[in-house]
């Protein structure tokens, strides 16, 4: 499994603000979008390009264009929606699917409730978006769902991961690429990431 972790002063600064319990919803949302842009730049390094002859005002040259098939973004509801604006800013023609899933508070197991994917996932770079990788149960299930729909070139993008979640994905999906903002210390007994940032969905949507 390929793991890329952001290492940039801007990412460190924005992550510290995002984690701070005093950060209000409005700032939490904009920081998620800003970090999402940095994650999107890293995550899209794998996109294929082809030669594209263009003419500058001075002469012809071979530029590079993204290959024709648009990538697919697949946010995991709810919190994954917070990363969609950043990815669409850089990939304005991307198709967007959705996976609805919540983590049962007692068992910590993911409970799927919705699924909608664009066609031809097998031919697209697929970016599964979910800010928190905790036990890894939700991400593992989401990756399995896009695989079952044909996806082969899959990248998971998360803002914060726990070592337990990374280990789970290494076991379940060794072919996966993961792009992360940070790897934290551990999970607490309720399955929350320490030090983490709390409940990402609640902080993005103001449902605390
Ligand atoms: C959060 C988060 C992930 C999941 C991570 O979602 O957005 O989807 O928990 O936990 P896991 O790695 O242990 O599965 P949550 O279930 O809180 O749903 P929400 O996004 O609707 O708030
Ligand atoms: N989901 C969250 O939103 N935060 C955590 O720390 C763990 C799962």
mmCIF file of C-alpha atoms in Angstrom, residues 41-197:
data_model
loop_
_atom_site.group_PDB
_atom_site.id
_atom_site.type_symbol
_atom_site.label_atom_id
_atom_site.label_comp_id
_atom_site.label_asym_id
_atom_site.label_seq_id
_atom_site.Cartn_x
_atom_site.Cartn_y
_atom_site.Cartn_z
ATOM 1 C CA UNK A 41 -2.699 18.387 -5.299
ATOM 2 C CA UNK A 42 -0.925 15.368 -3.770
ATOM 3 C CA UNK A 43 -3.678 12.889 -4.537
ATOM 4 C CA UNK A 44 -3.837 13.797 -8.238
ATOM 5 C CA UNK A 45 -0.128 13.203 -8.875
ATOM 6 C CA UNK A 46 -1.125 9.807 -10.263
ATOM 7 C CA UNK A 47 -3.281 11.201 -13.097
ATOM 8 C CA UNK A 48 -2.190 10.196 -16.585
ATOM 9 C CA UNK A 49 -1.432 12.838 -19.230
ATOM 10 C CA UNK A 50 -0.915 12.700 -22.975
ATOM 11 C CA UNK A 51 0.870 14.959 -25.461
ATOM 12 C CA UNK A 52 -1.228 17.928 -26.590
ATOM 13 C CA UNK A 53 0.044 20.141 -29.390
ATOM 14 C CA UNK A 54 -0.719 23.784 -28.731
ATOM 15 C CA UNK A 55 0.436 27.077 -30.189
ATOM 16 C CA UNK A 56 1.651 29.851 -27.937
ATOM 17 C CA UNK A 57 1.609 33.379 -29.376
ATOM 18 C CA UNK A 58 5.226 32.644 -30.472
ATOM 19 C CA UNK A 59 5.468 29.012 -31.607
ATOM 20 C CA UNK A 60 4.094 25.486 -31.497
ATOM 21 C CA UNK A 61 4.889 23.236 -28.566
ATOM 22 C CA UNK A 62 3.865 19.926 -27.073
ATOM 23 C CA UNK A 63 1.917 20.541 -23.905
ATOM 24 C CA UNK A 64 0.316 17.856 -21.757
ATOM 25 C CA UNK A 65 -3.360 17.229 -21.270
ATOM 26 C CA UNK A 66 -5.141 14.972 -18.833
ATOM 27 C CA UNK A 67 -6.407 11.861 -20.577
ATOM 28 C CA UNK A 68 -10.049 11.985 -21.664
ATOM 29 C CA UNK A 69 -11.730 9.947 -18.953
ATOM 30 C CA UNK A 70 -12.745 12.225 -16.074
ATOM 31 C CA UNK A 71 -11.810 11.121 -12.554
ATOM 32 C CA UNK A 72 -14.511 10.181 -10.063
ATOM 33 C CA UNK A 73 -14.846 11.648 -6.580
ATOM 34 C CA UNK A 74 -16.641 9.499 -4.032
ATOM 35 C CA UNK A 75 -17.249 11.287 -0.714
ATOM 36 C CA UNK A 76 -18.352 9.141 2.224
ATOM 37 C CA UNK A 77 -21.373 10.881 3.791
ATOM 38 C CA UNK A 78 -21.441 12.997 5.726
ATOM 39 C CA UNK A 79 -17.971 14.274 6.519
ATOM 40 C CA UNK A 80 -16.500 13.404 3.098
ATOM 41 C CA UNK A 81 -18.678 16.129 1.582
ATOM 42 C CA UNK A 82 -16.394 18.690 3.236
ATOM 43 C CA UNK A 83 -13.558 17.740 0.835
ATOM 44 C CA UNK A 84 -15.615 17.834 -2.379
ATOM 45 C CA UNK A 85 -15.331 21.604 -3.119
ATOM 46 C CA UNK A 86 -11.508 21.423 -3.045
ATOM 47 C CA UNK A 87 -11.332 18.466 -5.401
ATOM 48 C CA UNK A 88 -13.883 20.005 -7.784
ATOM 49 C CA UNK A 89 -11.884 23.238 -7.821
ATOM 50 C CA UNK A 90 -8.897 21.346 -9.255
ATOM 51 C CA UNK A 91 -10.914 18.753 -11.216
ATOM 52 C CA UNK A 92 -13.944 20.750 -12.410
ATOM 53 C CA UNK A 93 -15.109 18.023 -14.813
ATOM 54 C CA UNK A 94 -14.855 15.169 -12.301
ATOM 55 C CA UNK A 95 -17.908 12.974 -11.822
ATOM 56 C CA UNK A 96 -19.193 12.667 -8.257
ATOM 57 C CA UNK A 97 -20.591 9.510 -6.678
ATOM 58 C CA UNK A 98 -21.726 9.136 -3.063
ATOM 59 C CA UNK A 99 -21.515 6.494 -0.365
ATOM 60 C CA UNK A 100 -23.816 6.922 2.626
ATOM 61 C CA UNK A 101 -22.478 5.245 5.751
ATOM 62 C CA UNK A 102 -22.370 5.917 9.475
ATOM 63 C CA UNK A 103 -20.473 4.218 12.239
ATOM 64 C CA UNK A 104 -22.646 2.446 14.798
ATOM 65 C CA UNK A 105 -21.740 3.984 18.165
ATOM 66 C CA UNK A 106 -21.743 0.664 20.067
ATOM 67 C CA UNK A 107 -20.148 -1.778 17.619
ATOM 68 C CA UNK A 108 -18.080 0.861 15.712
ATOM 69 C CA UNK A 109 -19.062 -1.075 12.557
ATOM 70 C CA UNK A 110 -20.064 0.898 9.443
ATOM 71 C CA UNK A 111 -23.755 0.902 8.534
ATOM 72 C CA UNK A 112 -24.199 1.580 4.786
ATOM 73 C CA UNK A 113 -27.400 3.405 3.743
ATOM 74 C CA UNK A 114 -26.789 4.877 0.268
ATOM 75 C CA UNK A 115 -24.690 4.271 -2.820
ATOM 76 C CA UNK A 116 -24.607 6.043 -6.186
ATOM 77 C CA UNK A 117 -21.677 5.863 -8.612
ATOM 78 C CA UNK A 118 -20.940 7.404 -12.015
ATOM 79 C CA UNK A 119 -20.619 4.933 -14.918
ATOM 80 C CA UNK A 120 -17.347 3.339 -16.039
ATOM 81 C CA UNK A 121 -15.600 3.450 -12.651
ATOM 82 C CA UNK A 122 -13.181 0.837 -14.025
ATOM 83 C CA UNK A 123 -11.717 3.404 -16.441
ATOM 84 C CA UNK A 124 -11.453 6.322 -13.994
ATOM 85 C CA UNK A 125 -9.069 7.426 -11.284
ATOM 86 C CA UNK A 126 -11.312 7.152 -8.214
ATOM 87 C CA UNK A 127 -10.796 9.363 -5.142
ATOM 88 C CA UNK A 128 -12.658 8.181 -2.042
ATOM 89 C CA UNK A 129 -12.960 11.163 0.313
ATOM 90 C CA UNK A 130 -13.391 10.809 4.081
ATOM 91 C CA UNK A 131 -11.628 13.176 6.517
ATOM 92 C CA UNK A 132 -11.262 10.611 9.338
ATOM 93 C CA UNK A 133 -9.677 7.153 9.131
ATOM 94 C CA UNK A 134 -10.212 5.740 12.635
ATOM 95 C CA UNK A 135 -10.754 1.950 12.983
ATOM 96 C CA UNK A 136 -10.724 1.813 9.172
ATOM 97 C CA UNK A 137 -14.066 -0.008 9.080
ATOM 98 C CA UNK A 138 -15.862 2.710 7.088
ATOM 99 C CA UNK A 139 -13.007 3.249 4.634
ATOM 100 C CA UNK A 140 -12.517 -0.485 4.096
ATOM 101 C CA UNK A 141 -16.217 -0.921 3.329
ATOM 102 C CA UNK A 142 -16.264 2.148 1.051
ATOM 103 C CA UNK A 143 -13.218 0.888 -0.885
ATOM 104 C CA UNK A 144 -14.877 -2.528 -1.244
ATOM 105 C CA UNK A 145 -18.030 -0.852 -2.618
ATOM 106 C CA UNK A 146 -16.122 1.065 -5.319
ATOM 107 C CA UNK A 147 -14.134 -2.090 -6.153
ATOM 108 C CA UNK A 148 -17.392 -4.047 -6.496
ATOM 109 C CA UNK A 149 -18.535 -1.344 -8.926
ATOM 110 C CA UNK A 150 -15.392 -1.954 -11.025
ATOM 111 C CA UNK A 151 -12.911 0.642 -9.722
ATOM 112 C CA UNK A 152 -9.250 -0.347 -10.030
ATOM 113 C CA UNK A 153 -7.284 2.869 -9.619
ATOM 114 C CA UNK A 154 -8.358 3.928 -6.115
ATOM 115 C CA UNK A 155 -6.960 6.593 -3.776
ATOM 116 C CA UNK A 156 -8.349 7.224 -0.292
ATOM 117 C CA UNK A 157 -7.965 10.817 0.906
ATOM 118 C CA UNK A 158 -8.225 11.584 4.638
ATOM 119 C CA UNK A 159 -7.239 14.545 6.787
ATOM 120 C CA UNK A 160 -6.286 12.491 9.876
ATOM 121 C CA UNK A 161 -5.596 8.759 10.228
ATOM 122 C CA UNK A 162 -5.035 6.505 13.227
ATOM 123 C CA UNK A 163 -2.365 3.777 12.958
ATOM 124 C CA UNK A 164 -5.133 1.211 13.591
ATOM 125 C CA UNK A 165 -7.034 2.370 10.485
ATOM 126 C CA UNK A 166 -3.933 2.274 8.302
ATOM 127 C CA UNK A 167 -3.157 -1.277 9.495
ATOM 128 C CA UNK A 168 -6.725 -2.367 8.726
ATOM 129 C CA UNK A 169 -6.498 -1.021 5.165
ATOM 130 C CA UNK A 170 -3.074 -2.568 4.632
ATOM 131 C CA UNK A 171 -4.671 -5.933 5.436
ATOM 132 C CA UNK A 172 -7.947 -5.475 3.528
ATOM 133 C CA UNK A 173 -6.747 -3.477 0.498
ATOM 134 C CA UNK A 174 -2.974 -3.777 -0.046
ATOM 135 C CA UNK A 175 -3.399 -2.324 -3.554
ATOM 136 C CA UNK A 176 -4.715 1.010 -2.225
ATOM 137 C CA UNK A 177 -3.065 4.468 -2.337
ATOM 138 C CA UNK A 178 -3.712 6.716 0.656
ATOM 139 C CA UNK A 179 -3.091 10.451 0.911
ATOM 140 C CA UNK A 180 -3.239 11.867 4.439
ATOM 141 C CA UNK A 181 -2.868 15.176 6.220
ATOM 142 C CA UNK A 182 -1.467 13.550 9.386
ATOM 143 C CA UNK A 183 -1.078 10.242 11.202
ATOM 144 C CA UNK A 184 -2.093 10.518 14.863
ATOM 145 C CA UNK A 185 -1.164 8.471 17.950
ATOM 146 C CA UNK A 186 -4.006 6.036 18.637
ATOM 147 C CA UNK A 187 -7.730 5.454 19.087
ATOM 148 C CA UNK A 188 -9.510 5.872 22.409
ATOM 149 C CA UNK A 189 -11.923 3.222 23.715
ATOM 150 C CA UNK A 190 -14.814 4.894 21.863
ATOM 151 C CA UNK A 191 -12.978 4.710 18.545
ATOM 152 C CA UNK A 192 -12.061 8.407 18.438
ATOM 153 C CA UNK A 193 -8.670 9.451 17.119
ATOM 154 C CA UNK A 194 -6.199 10.896 19.681
ATOM 155 C CA UNK A 195 -5.325 13.694 19.601
ATOM 156 C CA UNK A 196 -7.587 14.007 16.539
ATOM 157 C CA UNK A 197 -10.107 16.791 16.082
#
